[in-house]
PDB file of C-alpha atoms in Angstrom:
ATOM      1  CA  UNK H   1      32.988 -28.123  23.202  1.00 77.00           C
ATOM      2  CA  UNK H   2      32.220 -29.724  19.407  1.00 81.00           C
ATOM      3  CA  UNK H   3      28.709 -30.347  20.459  1.00 79.00           C
ATOM      4  CA  UNK H   4      28.192 -26.717  20.843  1.00 80.00           C
ATOM      5  CA  UNK H   5      30.058 -25.738  17.549  1.00 84.00           C
ATOM      6  CA  UNK H   6      27.597 -28.066  15.775  1.00 84.00           C
ATOM      7  CA  UNK H   7      24.726 -26.501  17.465  1.00 84.00           C
ATOM      8  CA  UNK H   8      26.001 -22.890  16.529  1.00 85.00           C
ATOM      9  CA  UNK H   9      26.329 -23.572  13.004  1.00 87.00           C
ATOM     10  CA  UNK H  10      23.143 -25.559  12.797  1.00 88.00           C
ATOM     11  CA  UNK H  11      21.093 -22.333  14.174  1.00 88.00           C
ATOM     12  CA  UNK H  12      23.396 -19.976  11.875  1.00 85.00           C
ATOM     13  CA  UNK H  13      22.349 -22.206   9.122  1.00 87.00           C
ATOM     14  CA  UNK H  14      18.723 -22.232  10.379  1.00 86.00           C
ATOM     15  CA  UNK H  15      18.263 -18.653  10.440  1.00 81.00           C
ATOM     16  CA  UNK H  16      20.323 -17.783   7.405  1.00 83.00           C
ATOM     17  CA  UNK H  17      17.577 -19.996   5.684  1.00 81.00           C
ATOM     18  CA  UNK H  18      14.801 -17.923   7.316  1.00 76.00           C
ATOM     19  CA  UNK H  19      16.827 -14.740   6.049  1.00 76.00           C
ATOM     20  CA  UNK H  20      16.548 -15.590   2.860  1.00 75.00           C
ATOM     21  CA  UNK H  21      12.950 -16.621   2.453  1.00 70.00           C
ATOM     22  CA  UNK H  22      11.698 -13.934   4.451  1.00 68.00           C
ATOM     23  CA  UNK H  23      13.819 -10.990   2.285  1.00 66.00           C
ATOM     24  CA  UNK H  24      12.462 -12.596  -0.906  1.00 66.00           C
ATOM     25  CA  UNK H  25       8.907 -13.171  -0.662  1.00 79.00           C
ATOM     26  CA  UNK H  26       7.266 -14.554   2.804  1.00 86.00           C
ATOM     27  CA  UNK H  27       7.640 -11.591   4.955  1.00 88.00           C
ATOM     28  CA  UNK H  28       5.970  -9.194   2.564  1.00 91.00           C
ATOM     29  CA  UNK H  29       3.327 -11.773   1.276  1.00 92.00           C
ATOM     30  CA  UNK H  30       2.392 -12.368   5.028  1.00 93.00           C
ATOM     31  CA  UNK H  31       2.196  -8.773   5.894  1.00 94.00           C
ATOM     32  CA  UNK H  32      -0.237  -8.270   2.697  1.00 95.00           C
ATOM     33  CA  UNK H  33      -2.148 -11.469   3.671  1.00 96.00           C
ATOM     34  CA  UNK H  34      -2.526  -9.816   7.037  1.00 96.00           C
ATOM     35  CA  UNK H  35      -3.691  -6.887   6.006  1.00 97.00           C
ATOM     36  CA  UNK H  36      -6.199  -8.660   3.915  1.00 97.00           C
ATOM     37  CA  UNK H  37      -7.491 -10.802   6.735  1.00 97.00           C
ATOM     38  CA  UNK H  38      -7.368  -8.193   9.628  1.00 95.00           C
ATOM     39  CA  UNK H  39      -7.768  -4.964   7.890  1.00 96.00           C
ATOM     40  CA  UNK H  40      -9.242  -4.819   4.306  1.00 97.00           C
ATOM     41  CA  UNK H  41     -13.002  -5.353   5.629  1.00 96.00           C
ATOM     42  CA  UNK H  42     -12.594  -2.869   8.241  1.00 96.00           C
ATOM     43  CA  UNK H  43     -11.790  -0.041   5.486  1.00 96.00           C
ATOM     44  CA  UNK H  44     -13.925  -1.506   3.042  1.00 95.00           C
ATOM     45  CA  UNK H  45     -16.946  -1.483   5.110  1.00 95.00           C
ATOM     46  CA  UNK H  46     -16.232   2.054   6.933  1.00 94.00           C
ATOM     47  CA  UNK H  47     -16.422   3.302   2.811  1.00 94.00           C
ATOM     48  CA  UNK H  48     -19.435   2.127   2.161  1.00 94.00           C
ATOM     49  CA  UNK H  49     -21.225   3.925   4.493  1.00 92.00           C
ATOM     50  CA  UNK H  50     -19.603   7.120   3.340  1.00 93.00           C
ATOM     51  CA  UNK H  51     -21.028   6.659  -0.103  1.00 92.00           C
ATOM     52  CA  UNK H  52     -24.201   7.994  -1.090  1.00 87.00           C
ATOM     53  CA  UNK H  53     -27.265   6.600  -2.487  1.00 86.00           C
ATOM     54  CA  UNK H  54     -27.439   4.871  -6.178  1.00 82.00           C
ATOM     55  CA  UNK H  55     -24.772   5.343  -8.772  1.00 86.00           C
ATOM     56  CA  UNK H  56     -24.296   8.673  -8.509  1.00 79.00           C
ATOM     57  CA  UNK H  57     -23.643   8.030  -4.257  1.00 81.00           C
ATOM     58  CA  UNK H  58     -20.105   7.345  -5.984  1.00 85.00           C
ATOM     59  CA  UNK H  59     -19.248  11.103  -6.706  1.00 85.00           C
ATOM     60  CA  UNK H  60     -21.930  12.421  -3.860  1.00 87.00           C
ATOM     61  CA  UNK H  61     -20.710  11.390  -0.183  1.00 90.00           C
ATOM     62  CA  UNK H  62     -23.094  10.719   2.261  1.00 91.00           C
ATOM     63  CA  UNK H  63     -23.636  13.005   5.381  1.00 90.00           C
ATOM     64  CA  UNK H  64     -22.032  10.076   7.689  1.00 89.00           C
ATOM     65  CA  UNK H  65     -19.222  10.795   5.621  1.00 91.00           C
ATOM     66  CA  UNK H  66     -18.937  14.494   6.676  1.00 92.00           C
ATOM     67  CA  UNK H  67     -19.697  13.749  10.452  1.00 91.00           C
ATOM     68  CA  UNK H  68     -17.030  10.974  10.220  1.00 90.00           C
ATOM     69  CA  UNK H  69     -14.239  13.072   8.425  1.00 91.00           C
ATOM     70  CA  UNK H  70     -14.670  16.800   8.706  1.00 92.00           C
ATOM     71  CA  UNK H  71     -16.857  17.093  12.180  1.00 90.00           C
ATOM     72  CA  UNK H  72     -15.737  20.016  13.125  1.00 88.00           C
ATOM     73  CA  UNK H  73     -16.334  21.852   9.587  1.00 90.00           C
ATOM     74  CA  UNK H  74     -19.954  20.209  10.090  1.00 89.00           C
ATOM     75  CA  UNK H  75     -20.282  21.528  13.485  1.00 87.00           C
ATOM     76  CA  UNK H  76     -19.013  24.884  12.457  1.00 89.00           C
ATOM     77  CA  UNK H  77     -21.925  24.737   9.855  1.00 89.00           C
ATOM     78  CA  UNK H  78     -24.706  24.389  12.024  1.00 89.00           C
ATOM     79  CA  UNK H  79     -24.429  20.280  11.598  1.00 87.00           C
ATOM     80  CA  UNK H  80     -25.309  20.900   7.611  1.00 90.00           C
ATOM     81  CA  UNK H  81     -22.876  18.813   5.631  1.00 87.00           C
ATOM     82  CA  UNK H  82     -24.526  20.822   2.952  1.00 85.00           C
ATOM     83  CA  UNK H  83     -22.952  24.335   4.363  1.00 88.00           C
ATOM     84  CA  UNK H  84     -19.504  23.128   4.762  1.00 90.00           C
ATOM     85  CA  UNK H  85     -17.712  24.305   1.845  1.00 90.00           C
ATOM     86  CA  UNK H  86     -15.709  23.617  -1.301  1.00 90.00           C
ATOM     87  CA  UNK H  87     -12.317  22.794   0.687  1.00 91.00           C
ATOM     88  CA  UNK H  88     -14.052  20.300   2.699  1.00 90.00           C
ATOM     89  CA  UNK H  89     -16.346  19.021   0.232  1.00 91.00           C
ATOM     90  CA  UNK H  90     -12.884  17.850  -1.539  1.00 93.00           C
ATOM     91  CA  UNK H  91     -11.672  16.352   1.477  1.00 93.00           C
ATOM     92  CA  UNK H  92     -14.232  14.034   2.191  1.00 93.00           C
ATOM     93  CA  UNK H  93     -14.620  13.062  -1.416  1.00 94.00           C
ATOM     94  CA  UNK H  94     -11.001  11.775  -1.752  1.00 94.00           C
ATOM     95  CA  UNK H  95     -10.713  10.759   1.877  1.00 94.00           C
ATOM     96  CA  UNK H  96     -13.439   8.227   1.010  1.00 94.00           C
ATOM     97  CA  UNK H  97     -11.973   7.169  -2.335  1.00 95.00           C
ATOM     98  CA  UNK H  98      -8.486   6.831  -0.707  1.00 95.00           C
ATOM     99  CA  UNK H  99     -10.283   4.635   1.877  1.00 96.00           C
ATOM    100  CA  UNK H 100     -11.848   2.599  -1.023  1.00 95.00           C
ATOM    101  CA  UNK H 101      -8.861   2.335  -3.246  1.00 97.00           C
ATOM    102  CA  UNK H 102      -5.596   2.098  -1.239  1.00 97.00           C
ATOM    103  CA  UNK H 103      -6.611  -0.851   0.550  1.00 97.00           C
ATOM    104  CA  UNK H 104      -7.473  -2.582  -2.365  1.00 97.00           C
ATOM    105  CA  UNK H 105      -3.834  -1.739  -4.045  1.00 97.00           C
ATOM    106  CA  UNK H 106      -1.974  -2.908  -1.357  1.00 97.00           C
ATOM    107  CA  UNK H 107      -4.250  -6.192  -1.446  1.00 96.00           C
ATOM    108  CA  UNK H 108      -3.648  -6.656  -5.148  1.00 96.00           C
ATOM    109  CA  UNK H 109       0.039  -5.306  -4.605  1.00 95.00           C
ATOM    110  CA  UNK H 110      -0.160  -2.759  -7.336  1.00 96.00           C
ATOM    111  CA  UNK H 111       2.320   0.349  -6.533  1.00 96.00           C
ATOM    112  CA  UNK H 112       2.529  -1.800  -3.300  1.00 96.00           C
ATOM    113  CA  UNK H 113       4.992   1.107  -1.871  1.00 96.00           C
ATOM    114  CA  UNK H 114       3.172   3.766  -2.868  1.00 97.00           C
ATOM    115  CA  UNK H 115      -0.200   2.698  -1.740  1.00 97.00           C
ATOM    116  CA  UNK H 116       1.220   1.266   1.809  1.00 97.00           C
ATOM    117  CA  UNK H 117       2.832   5.040   2.746  1.00 97.00           C
ATOM    118  CA  UNK H 118      -0.849   6.385   1.243  1.00 97.00           C
ATOM    119  CA  UNK H 119      -2.659   3.614   4.008  1.00 97.00           C
ATOM    120  CA  UNK H 120      -0.236   5.123   6.397  1.00 97.00           C
ATOM    121  CA  UNK H 121      -0.807   8.760   6.014  1.00 96.00           C
ATOM    122  CA  UNK H 122      -4.282   7.626   5.912  1.00 96.00           C
ATOM    123  CA  UNK H 123      -4.202   6.408   9.670  1.00 96.00           C
ATOM    124  CA  UNK H 124      -2.328   8.899  11.068  1.00 96.00           C
ATOM    125  CA  UNK H 125      -5.365  11.391   9.431  1.00 94.00           C
ATOM    126  CA  UNK H 126      -7.701   9.259  10.538  1.00 94.00           C
ATOM    127  CA  UNK H 127      -6.387   8.618  14.173  1.00 94.00           C
ATOM    128  CA  UNK H 128      -5.619  12.369  14.632  1.00 93.00           C
ATOM    129  CA  UNK H 129      -9.400  12.912  13.470  1.00 91.00           C
ATOM    130  CA  UNK H 130     -10.581  10.307  15.935  1.00 91.00           C
ATOM    131  CA  UNK H 131      -8.530  11.241  19.083  1.00 91.00           C
ATOM    132  CA  UNK H 132      -9.357  15.519  18.441  1.00 89.00           C
ATOM    133  CA  UNK H 133     -12.666  15.639  17.536  1.00 85.00           C
ATOM    134  CA  UNK H 134     -14.958  12.499  18.140  1.00 83.00           C
ATOM    135  CA  UNK H 135     -14.967  12.803  22.262  1.00 83.00           C
ATOM    136  CA  UNK H 136     -13.765   9.336  22.816  1.00 87.00           C
ATOM    137  CA  UNK H 137     -13.647   7.917  26.056  1.00 89.00           C
ATOM    138  CA  UNK H 138     -10.236   7.304  27.628  1.00 88.00           C
ATOM    139  CA  UNK H 139     -10.344   3.866  27.964  1.00 87.00           C
ATOM    140  CA  UNK H 140     -11.438   3.753  24.277  1.00 90.00           C
ATOM    141  CA  UNK H 141      -8.258   5.843  23.040  1.00 91.00           C
ATOM    142  CA  UNK H 142      -6.031   3.599  25.962  1.00 90.00           C
ATOM    143  CA  UNK H 143      -2.250   4.429  26.072  1.00 90.00           C
ATOM    144  CA  UNK H 144       1.166   2.523  25.065  1.00 91.00           C
ATOM    145  CA  UNK H 145       2.653   0.288  27.370  1.00 91.00           C
ATOM    146  CA  UNK H 146      -0.414   0.323  29.664  1.00 87.00           C
ATOM    147  CA  UNK H 147      -0.707  -3.636  30.085  1.00 87.00           C
ATOM    148  CA  UNK H 148      -3.940  -3.119  27.547  1.00 85.00           C
ATOM    149  CA  UNK H 149      -4.219  -4.074  23.932  1.00 87.00           C
ATOM    150  CA  UNK H 150      -7.528  -2.462  23.054  1.00 88.00           C
ATOM    151  CA  UNK H 151      -6.736   1.128  22.835  1.00 91.00           C
ATOM    152  CA  UNK H 152      -6.436   3.373  19.736  1.00 93.00           C
ATOM    153  CA  UNK H 153      -2.962   3.690  20.186  1.00 94.00           C
ATOM    154  CA  UNK H 154      -2.049  -0.041  20.387  1.00 94.00           C
ATOM    155  CA  UNK H 155      -4.328  -1.060  17.441  1.00 94.00           C
ATOM    156  CA  UNK H 156      -2.954   1.869  15.199  1.00 95.00           C
ATOM    157  CA  UNK H 157       0.683   1.172  16.099  1.00 95.00           C
ATOM    158  CA  UNK H 158      -0.106  -2.352  15.009  1.00 95.00           C
ATOM    159  CA  UNK H 159      -1.448  -1.479  11.884  1.00 96.00           C
ATOM    160  CA  UNK H 160       1.518   1.013  10.727  1.00 96.00           C
ATOM    161  CA  UNK H 161       3.870  -1.649  11.595  1.00 95.00           C
ATOM    162  CA  UNK H 162       2.511  -4.140   9.292  1.00 95.00           C
ATOM    163  CA  UNK H 163       2.027  -1.565   6.411  1.00 97.00           C
ATOM    164  CA  UNK H 164       5.609  -0.512   6.898  1.00 96.00           C
ATOM    165  CA  UNK H 165       6.777  -4.223   5.607  1.00 94.00           C
ATOM    166  CA  UNK H 166       5.519  -3.783   2.638  1.00 94.00           C
ATOM    167  CA  UNK H 167       7.353  -0.357   2.031  1.00 95.00           C
ATOM    168  CA  UNK H 168      10.730  -1.500   3.077  1.00 92.00           C
ATOM    169  CA  UNK H 169      10.778  -5.021   1.465  1.00 90.00           C
ATOM    170  CA  UNK H 170       8.403  -4.847  -1.269  1.00 90.00           C
ATOM    171  CA  UNK H 171       5.298  -6.422  -2.665  1.00 92.00           C
ATOM    172  CA  UNK H 172       6.665  -9.915  -3.023  1.00 90.00           C
ATOM    173  CA  UNK H 173       5.969 -12.717  -5.754  1.00 90.00           C
ATOM    174  CA  UNK H 174       2.424 -12.629  -5.264  1.00 92.00           C
ATOM    175  CA  UNK H 175       1.616  -9.246  -6.654  1.00 94.00           C
ATOM    176  CA  UNK H 176       0.549  -7.230  -9.609  1.00 95.00           C
ATOM    177  CA  UNK H 177       4.212  -5.295  -9.289  1.00 94.00           C
ATOM    178  CA  UNK H 178       6.307  -8.377  -9.658  1.00 92.00           C
ATOM    179  CA  UNK H 179       4.296  -9.895 -12.862  1.00 93.00           C
ATOM    180  CA  UNK H 180       4.377  -6.182 -14.351  1.00 93.00           C
ATOM    181  CA  UNK H 181       8.229  -6.166 -13.273  1.00 90.00           C
ATOM    182  CA  UNK H 182       8.785  -9.365 -14.708  1.00 89.00           C
ATOM    183  CA  UNK H 183       7.078  -8.452 -18.120  1.00 90.00           C
ATOM    184  CA  UNK H 184       9.121  -5.050 -18.082  1.00 87.00           C
ATOM    185  CA  UNK H 185      12.606  -6.953 -17.513  1.00 86.00           C
ATOM    186  CA  UNK H 186      12.044  -9.355 -20.674  1.00 86.00           C
ATOM    187  CA  UNK H 187      10.985  -6.848 -22.898  1.00 85.00           C
ATOM    188  CA  UNK H 188      13.781  -4.588 -21.920  1.00 83.00           C
ATOM    189  CA  UNK H 189      16.123  -7.904 -22.577  1.00 81.00           C
ATOM    190  CA  UNK H 190      14.821  -9.067 -25.578  1.00 77.00           C
ATOM    191  CA  UNK H 191      17.382  -8.742 -28.534  1.00 75.00           C
ATOM    192  CA  UNK H 192      16.418  -6.235 -30.908  1.00 71.00           C
ATOM    193  CA  UNK H 193      16.634  -7.010 -34.370  1.00 68.00           C
ATOM    194  CA  UNK H 194      20.030  -5.613 -36.205  1.00 63.00           C
ATOM    195  CA  UNK H 195      19.181  -3.389 -38.847  1.00 62.00           C
ATOM    196  CA  UNK H 196      21.196  -4.108 -42.105  1.00 56.00           C
ATOM    197  CA  UNK H 197      23.679  -1.452 -43.423  1.00 57.00           C
ATOM    198  CA  UNK H 198      23.771  -0.865 -46.691  1.00 59.00           C
ATOM    199  CA  UNK H 199      26.980   0.306 -48.445  1.00 59.00           C
ATOM    200  CA  UNK H 200      26.602   2.960 -51.139  1.00 62.00           C
ATOM    201  CA  UNK H 201      27.407   1.582 -54.337  1.00 62.00           C
ATOM    202  CA  UNK H 202      30.487   2.458 -55.907  1.00 61.00           C
ATOM    203  CA  UNK H 203      30.437   4.518 -59.221  1.00 61.00           C
ATOM    204  CA  UNK H 204      31.884   3.534 -62.088  1.00 61.00           C
ATOM    205  CA  UNK H 205      33.642   6.465 -64.006  1.00 60.00           C
ATOM    206  CA  UNK H 206      33.798   5.830 -67.946  1.00 60.00           C
ATOM    207  CA  UNK H 207      36.656   6.924 -69.602  1.00 60.00           C
ATOM    208  CA  UNK H 208      36.542  10.385 -71.570  1.00 57.00           C
ATOM    209  CA  UNK H 209      36.141   9.290 -75.633  1.00 56.00           C
ATOM    210  CA  UNK H 210      37.925  11.906 -77.917  1.00 51.00           C
ATOM    211  CA  UNK H 211      36.270  13.349 -80.808  1.00 48.00           C
TER     212      UNK H 211
END
């Protein structure tokens, strides 16, 4: 019985130690590293195909961007991206720049929780477009609980879980957010100089002289 209790205490101490380190820095740091290693270049390369040519391509998206982001609008415009309308132009522009900026923010850990939430929204919209507008084959889409791991549903679910970790646990210490937070806390805790309060000098009344 004593041996069983010793094993139990060792078990509890070990996993209590894991809880402490994963709560503070390990889990969110690993999640952001996993995003960098697995997903960052996927989104970056995808975004680069959506930019136009030259320096002005940063503000004028390629025709491929329209076919990827708003395929139904392009189809309704006779497959002429220039005729899709101003609303679709805005969607393509902001969608492309979201695909560039949000992964960068997640990786460097700046506005990490908000950027991770934005990435989740981006993935949800991207998945909806993929499933409803691109006529994908059933084996590409896949289904959950089918024993396969290559379908869109399987991959996107894992992506979302990976991004949930920084939202719930924060960015970890290897992040711009952490550094900025320490700087701001130090400034807030820095004692302010106390200004000396000068009391007014007492007035000395001179006795009146009789004439």
